[in-house]
Amino acid sequence: PQMAFVSHREPNGTYTFSSRPRPVETRAKYREPPAQQPQSNYGNIMYDRRVVRGNTYAQHIIPTTAQVDPGEIQRQQEIRRRAIARRRAREQFRPKTPEALQGRKHIDVQTDVYLEELSDVIVTTDIECQTDDFLDRPATPLFIPAKSGKDAETQIEDGELFDFDSEVQPMLEVLVGKTIEQSLLEVMEEEELACLKAQQRAFEEMRNAELAEVHRLQEQERRRCEEKERRIAQQKEVLKKERETAEKIAARAYTQQYLANLLPAVFTSLRSHGYLYDPVERDIETNFFPWLMDEVYNNLEKRYTARELLDSKGRLIYIFKFMHSCLQSVILTATKYRHFILKEHLF
């Protein structure tokens, strides 16, 4: 049997397809009546196996046997990607219709090759006719009314219709009057311009005087404002100094009142802790009293020694005399030492 189409591949990698022409199938323009439409069998979707059972928003778990191999999915995607790339390459190398010219556009036209059987036979008849030649309509002539009345003629001599001496007088009067009027207008215009210039000069002088007065008043007002601001600043400075002086006086009075009882207490505390002292008293306490105690201790040691040696009345008399002599020597030494310390403190 003969094949209806032929498909082969070109050496450059593209495919060509061709098929035999066939007539277009005729199709009815209107739908068939309801009685002639085929009856459809309706079913219950509750028993249809294509309807998924269970939760509609949870992930549908596919059985292990029905899962597709990831390698097969990747291979199918690679085949699909290669097909898309080949299609894009064919579209790039395919000759395209040039762009339409300015003011025109392309429209789709049926260019497929097909045969259509023409069953209707149209009866045709040849008829011919010829019209006469007509010339163009000529232009309409102008309307000229008919002549009426009688013709007459006369003779005019020179000087009968125009007398120069009598006819030129009105014209001269008009020319002279116009000249005089124009001269008067020019003189009046000159006088008016001179008057306007004088008024403008007087106005400018008055305006300059007013501007000078305005400038003087502005300068006077500026000096007054500066003097006012300077006086205000001076007054503010005076008030500030008075306020500072009052604050200082109040602070001094408060300090004196606060320190009136604080200074004696501080001095007393410093004296009690030994920070403030009398030099003479401190010298006596640190130097004289230790020496005096040492001397008294030595004398007492001597007295104890003498008591051990003397156990009779003579011993007692000797002890008293010895103590008296020791005390006199100690008092004499203390007096000399005190005078010596006072001299050092004064000088």
Coordinates of C-alpha atoms in Angstrom, one line a residue:
P1 CA 0.0 0.0 0.0
Q2 CA 1.1 3.5 -0.8
M3 CA 2.1 5.6 2.3
A4 CA 0.1 8.8 3.0
F5 CA 3.1 10.8 4.2
V6 CA 6.9 10.8 3.9
S7 CA 9.3 11.8 6.7
H8 CA 13.1 11.8 6.4
R9 CA 16.1 13.5 8.0
E10 CA 18.4 15.9 6.2
P11 CA 22.2 15.6 6.5
N12 CA 22.2 18.9 8.6
G13 CA 20.1 17.3 11.3
T14 CA 16.7 18.7 10.4
Y15 CA 13.5 16.7 9.6
T16 CA 11.2 17.2 6.7
F17 CA 7.6 16.0 6.4
S18 CA 5.3 15.8 3.5
S19 CA 1.8 14.2 3.0
R20 CA -0.6 13.6 0.1
P21 CA -3.3 16.2 -0.4
R22 CA -6.7 15.3 0.8
P23 CA -10.1 17.0 0.6
V24 CA -11.3 18.9 3.7
E25 CA -14.0 17.0 5.6
T26 CA -17.3 18.6 5.6
R27 CA -18.9 19.3 8.9
A28 CA -22.4 20.2 9.8
K29 CA -23.1 23.8 10.7
Y30 CA -25.6 23.1 13.5
R31 CA -25.7 20.6 16.3
E32 CA -27.8 17.5 16.0
P33 CA -31.2 17.4 17.6
P34 CA -31.4 16.1 21.2
A35 CA -33.0 13.0 20.1
Q36 CA -30.1 12.1 17.8
Q37 CA -27.4 12.9 20.3
P38 CA -25.7 9.7 21.8
Q39 CA -26.8 8.8 25.3
S40 CA -24.1 9.2 28.0
N41 CA -23.7 6.7 30.8
Y42 CA -23.3 8.4 34.1
G43 CA -21.4 6.7 37.0
N44 CA -20.9 7.3 40.8
I45 CA -17.5 8.8 41.6
M46 CA -17.6 7.2 45.0
Y47 CA -16.8 3.9 43.3
D48 CA -14.4 5.4 40.7
R49 CA -10.8 4.1 41.3
R50 CA -9.3 7.3 39.9
V51 CA -10.6 9.3 42.9
V52 CA -8.1 9.4 45.7
R53 CA -9.3 8.3 49.1
G54 CA -8.2 9.7 52.4
N55 CA -6.9 13.1 53.6
T56 CA -6.8 15.8 50.9
Y57 CA -4.2 18.1 52.5
A58 CA -1.7 15.5 53.8
Q59 CA 1.1 14.1 51.8
H60 CA 0.0 11.2 49.6
I61 CA 2.2 8.2 50.4
I62 CA 3.1 6.3 47.2
P63 CA 3.8 2.6 47.6
T64 CA 7.4 1.5 47.2
T65 CA 6.4 -0.5 44.1
A66 CA 4.8 2.5 42.4
Q67 CA 7.7 4.9 43.1
V68 CA 9.7 6.1 40.0
D69 CA 13.4 5.5 39.9
P70 CA 15.3 8.8 40.5
G71 CA 17.7 7.9 37.7
E72 CA 14.8 7.4 35.3
I73 CA 13.4 10.8 36.3
Q74 CA 16.8 12.5 35.7
R75 CA 17.1 10.7 32.3
Q76 CA 13.6 11.9 31.2
Q77 CA 14.5 15.5 32.3
E78 CA 17.7 15.3 30.3
I79 CA 15.9 14.1 27.2
R80 CA 13.3 16.8 27.6
R81 CA 16.0 19.5 28.0
R82 CA 17.8 18.3 24.8
A83 CA 14.5 18.4 22.9
I84 CA 13.9 22.0 24.0
A85 CA 17.5 22.9 23.0
R86 CA 17.1 21.3 19.5
R87 CA 13.8 23.1 19.0
R88 CA 15.4 26.5 20.0
A89 CA 18.3 25.8 17.6
R90 CA 15.8 25.0 14.7
E91 CA 13.9 28.2 15.5
Q92 CA 17.1 30.2 15.3
F93 CA 18.3 28.8 12.0
R94 CA 14.8 28.8 10.4
P95 CA 14.3 31.7 7.9
K96 CA 11.8 34.2 9.3
T97 CA 9.4 36.6 7.6
P98 CA 10.9 40.1 7.4
E99 CA 9.3 42.8 9.4
A100 CA 6.4 44.7 7.8
L101 CA 7.1 48.1 6.3
Q102 CA 6.0 51.3 8.0
G103 CA 2.2 51.6 7.8
R104 CA 1.6 48.0 7.0
K105 CA 1.2 44.8 8.9
H106 CA 1.3 41.0 8.3
I107 CA -1.8 38.9 8.3
D108 CA -2.2 35.1 8.4
V109 CA -3.0 33.5 5.0
Q110 CA -4.0 29.9 4.3
T111 CA -1.1 28.5 2.3
D112 CA -1.7 24.8 2.8
V113 CA -2.0 22.7 -0.4
Y114 CA -5.4 21.0 -0.6
L115 CA -8.0 20.2 -3.3
E116 CA -11.6 21.1 -3.0
E117 CA -14.3 19.7 -5.3
L118 CA -16.5 22.3 -6.8
S119 CA -19.9 20.6 -7.3
D120 CA -22.0 23.8 -8.0
V121 CA -22.0 24.7 -11.7
I122 CA -22.5 28.4 -12.3
V123 CA -24.2 29.4 -15.5
T124 CA -22.5 32.4 -17.2
T125 CA -23.5 34.5 -20.2
D126 CA -21.4 37.1 -22.0
I127 CA -23.1 40.5 -22.7
E128 CA -21.6 43.7 -24.0
C129 CA -22.7 47.3 -24.6
Q130 CA -21.3 50.6 -26.0
T131 CA -22.1 54.1 -24.9
D132 CA -21.9 57.3 -27.1
D133 CA -19.2 59.8 -26.7
F134 CA -20.4 63.1 -25.0
L135 CA -18.4 66.4 -25.1
D136 CA -17.8 68.5 -22.0
R137 CA -20.4 71.1 -21.2
P138 CA -19.1 74.6 -22.3
A139 CA -18.9 77.5 -19.8
T140 CA -22.0 79.6 -19.3
P141 CA -21.7 83.0 -21.1
L142 CA -22.0 86.3 -19.1
F143 CA -25.3 88.0 -18.9
I144 CA -25.4 91.2 -20.9
P145 CA -28.7 93.3 -20.5
A146 CA -30.4 94.7 -23.6
K147 CA -29.5 98.2 -24.7
S148 CA -32.1 100.9 -23.9
G149 CA -32.4 104.7 -24.5
K150 CA -31.1 106.9 -27.2
D151 CA -27.5 107.8 -28.0
A152 CA -26.4 111.5 -27.7
E153 CA -23.1 113.4 -28.0
T154 CA -21.7 116.9 -27.2
Q155 CA -18.5 118.9 -27.6
I156 CA -16.4 120.3 -24.7
E157 CA -13.7 122.9 -25.3
D158 CA -10.7 123.6 -23.2
G159 CA -11.4 125.6 -20.1
E160 CA -15.1 124.9 -20.0
L161 CA -15.0 122.3 -17.2
F162 CA -11.9 123.3 -15.2
D163 CA -10.6 126.8 -14.2
F164 CA -7.2 126.5 -12.5
D165 CA -7.3 129.9 -10.7
S166 CA -10.7 129.2 -9.1
E167 CA -10.2 125.5 -8.6
V168 CA -6.8 125.6 -7.0
Q169 CA -7.7 128.1 -4.2
P170 CA -9.5 125.5 -2.0
M171 CA -6.6 123.0 -2.4
L172 CA -4.1 125.7 -1.5
E173 CA -6.2 126.6 1.6
V174 CA -6.3 123.0 2.6
L175 CA -2.5 122.5 2.1
V176 CA -1.6 125.7 4.0
G177 CA -4.1 125.0 6.8
K178 CA -2.8 121.4 7.1
T179 CA 0.8 122.7 7.2
I180 CA 0.1 125.3 9.8
E181 CA -1.9 122.8 11.9
Q182 CA 1.0 120.2 11.6
S183 CA 3.5 122.9 12.7
L184 CA 1.3 123.9 15.6
L185 CA 1.0 120.3 16.7
E186 CA 4.8 119.8 16.5
V187 CA 5.4 123.0 18.5
M188 CA 2.8 121.9 21.1
E189 CA 4.4 118.4 21.2
E190 CA 7.8 120.0 21.8
E191 CA 6.4 122.2 24.6
E192 CA 4.7 119.2 26.1
L193 CA 7.9 117.1 25.9
A194 CA 9.8 119.9 27.6
C195 CA 7.1 120.2 30.3
L196 CA 7.2 116.4 30.8
K197 CA 11.0 116.4 31.1
A198 CA 10.8 119.3 33.6
Q199 CA 8.2 117.3 35.6
Q200 CA 10.3 114.2 35.4
R201 CA 13.4 116.1 36.5
A202 CA 11.5 117.6 39.5
F203 CA 10.1 114.2 40.3
E204 CA 13.5 112.6 40.2
E205 CA 14.9 115.3 42.4
M206 CA 12.1 114.9 44.9
R207 CA 12.5 111.1 44.7
N208 CA 16.2 111.3 45.3
A209 CA 15.6 113.6 48.3
E210 CA 13.0 111.1 49.7
L211 CA 15.4 108.2 49.1
A212 CA 18.1 110.1 51.0
E213 CA 15.7 110.8 53.8
V214 CA 14.6 107.2 53.8
H215 CA 18.3 106.1 54.0
R216 CA 18.9 108.5 56.8
L217 CA 15.9 107.3 58.7
Q218 CA 16.9 103.7 58.1
E219 CA 20.5 104.4 59.3
Q220 CA 19.1 106.2 62.3
E221 CA 16.8 103.3 63.1
R222 CA 19.6 100.9 62.7
R223 CA 21.8 102.9 65.1
R224 CA 18.9 103.0 67.5
C225 CA 18.4 99.3 67.3
E226 CA 22.1 98.6 67.8
E227 CA 22.2 101.0 70.7
K228 CA 19.1 99.3 72.2
E229 CA 20.6 95.9 71.8
R230 CA 23.9 97.1 73.3
R231 CA 22.1 98.6 76.3
I232 CA 20.0 95.5 76.7
A233 CA 23.2 93.4 76.6
Q234 CA 24.8 95.7 79.1
Q235 CA 21.8 95.5 81.4
K236 CA 21.7 91.7 81.1
E237 CA 25.4 91.6 81.9
V238 CA 24.9 93.9 84.9
L239 CA 21.9 91.7 86.1
K240 CA 24.0 88.6 85.6
K241 CA 26.9 90.1 87.6
E242 CA 24.5 91.2 90.3
R243 CA 22.9 87.8 90.4
E244 CA 26.4 86.1 90.6
T245 CA 27.4 88.6 93.3
A246 CA 24.2 87.9 95.3
E247 CA 24.8 84.2 94.8
K248 CA 28.4 84.5 96.0
I249 CA 27.3 86.6 99.0
A250 CA 24.6 84.1 99.9
A251 CA 27.0 81.2 99.4
R252 CA 29.6 82.9 101.5
A253 CA 27.1 83.7 104.3
Y254 CA 25.8 80.1 104.2
T255 CA 29.4 78.8 104.2
Q256 CA 30.3 81.0 107.2
Q257 CA 27.1 80.0 109.0
Y258 CA 27.8 76.3 108.2
L259 CA 31.4 76.4 109.1
A260 CA 30.9 78.5 112.3
N261 CA 30.3 75.3 114.2
L262 CA 32.2 73.0 111.9
L263 CA 35.6 74.6 112.2
P264 CA 35.9 74.3 116.0
A265 CA 34.7 70.7 115.8
V266 CA 37.2 70.0 113.0
F267 CA 40.0 71.6 114.9
T268 CA 39.0 69.7 118.1
S269 CA 38.9 66.5 116.2
L270 CA 42.3 67.2 114.6
R271 CA 43.8 68.0 118.0
S272 CA 42.3 64.9 119.5
H273 CA 43.8 62.8 116.7
G274 CA 47.2 64.5 117.0
Y275 CA 47.2 66.4 113.7
L276 CA 47.2 69.9 115.4
Y277 CA 49.4 70.3 118.5
D278 CA 51.5 72.8 120.5
P279 CA 55.2 72.3 119.6
V280 CA 56.4 73.0 123.1
E281 CA 53.9 70.7 124.7
R282 CA 54.7 68.0 122.1
D283 CA 58.4 68.4 122.7
I284 CA 57.9 68.1 126.4
E285 CA 55.7 65.0 126.0
T286 CA 58.0 63.4 123.5
N287 CA 61.5 64.3 124.8
F288 CA 61.3 65.7 128.4
F289 CA 58.8 63.3 130.0
P290 CA 60.6 60.2 128.8
W291 CA 63.9 61.6 130.0
L292 CA 62.3 62.6 133.3
M293 CA 60.8 59.1 133.7
D294 CA 64.2 57.5 133.0
E295 CA 65.9 59.7 135.6
V296 CA 63.2 59.0 138.2
Y297 CA 63.5 55.3 137.5
N298 CA 67.2 55.5 137.9
N299 CA 66.9 57.4 141.1
L300 CA 64.3 54.9 142.4
E301 CA 66.7 52.1 141.5
K302 CA 69.4 53.8 143.4
R303 CA 67.0 54.4 146.3
Y304 CA 66.0 50.7 146.4
T305 CA 69.6 49.8 146.4
A306 CA 70.3 52.2 149.2
R307 CA 67.3 50.8 151.2
E308 CA 68.7 47.4 150.8
L309 CA 72.0 48.6 152.1
L310 CA 70.7 50.7 155.0
D311 CA 68.1 49.2 157.2
S312 CA 68.4 51.5 160.2
K313 CA 67.4 55.1 160.9
G314 CA 70.6 56.4 159.3
R315 CA 69.6 54.6 156.3
L316 CA 66.3 56.4 156.2
I317 CA 68.0 59.8 156.7
Y318 CA 70.4 59.0 154.0
I319 CA 67.6 58.0 151.7
F320 CA 65.6 61.1 152.3
K321 CA 68.6 63.3 151.7
F322 CA 69.5 61.4 148.6
M323 CA 65.9 61.7 147.3
H324 CA 65.9 65.4 148.1
S325 CA 69.1 65.9 146.2
C326 CA 67.8 63.9 143.3
L327 CA 64.6 65.9 143.1
Q328 CA 66.5 69.2 143.3
S329 CA 68.8 68.1 140.5
V330 CA 65.8 66.9 138.4
I331 CA 63.9 70.2 138.9
L332 CA 67.0 72.2 138.0
T333 CA 67.5 70.2 134.9
A334 CA 63.8 70.5 133.9
T335 CA 63.9 74.3 134.4
K336 CA 67.0 74.6 132.2
Y337 CA 65.5 72.4 129.6
R338 CA 62.2 74.3 129.6
H339 CA 64.0 77.7 129.1
F340 CA 66.1 76.2 126.3
I341 CA 62.9 74.9 124.5
L342 CA 61.1 78.3 124.9
K343 CA 64.1 80.1 123.3
E344 CA 64.2 77.8 120.3
H345 CA 60.4 78.2 119.9
L346 CA 60.6 82.0 120.0
F347 CA 63.6 82.5 117.8

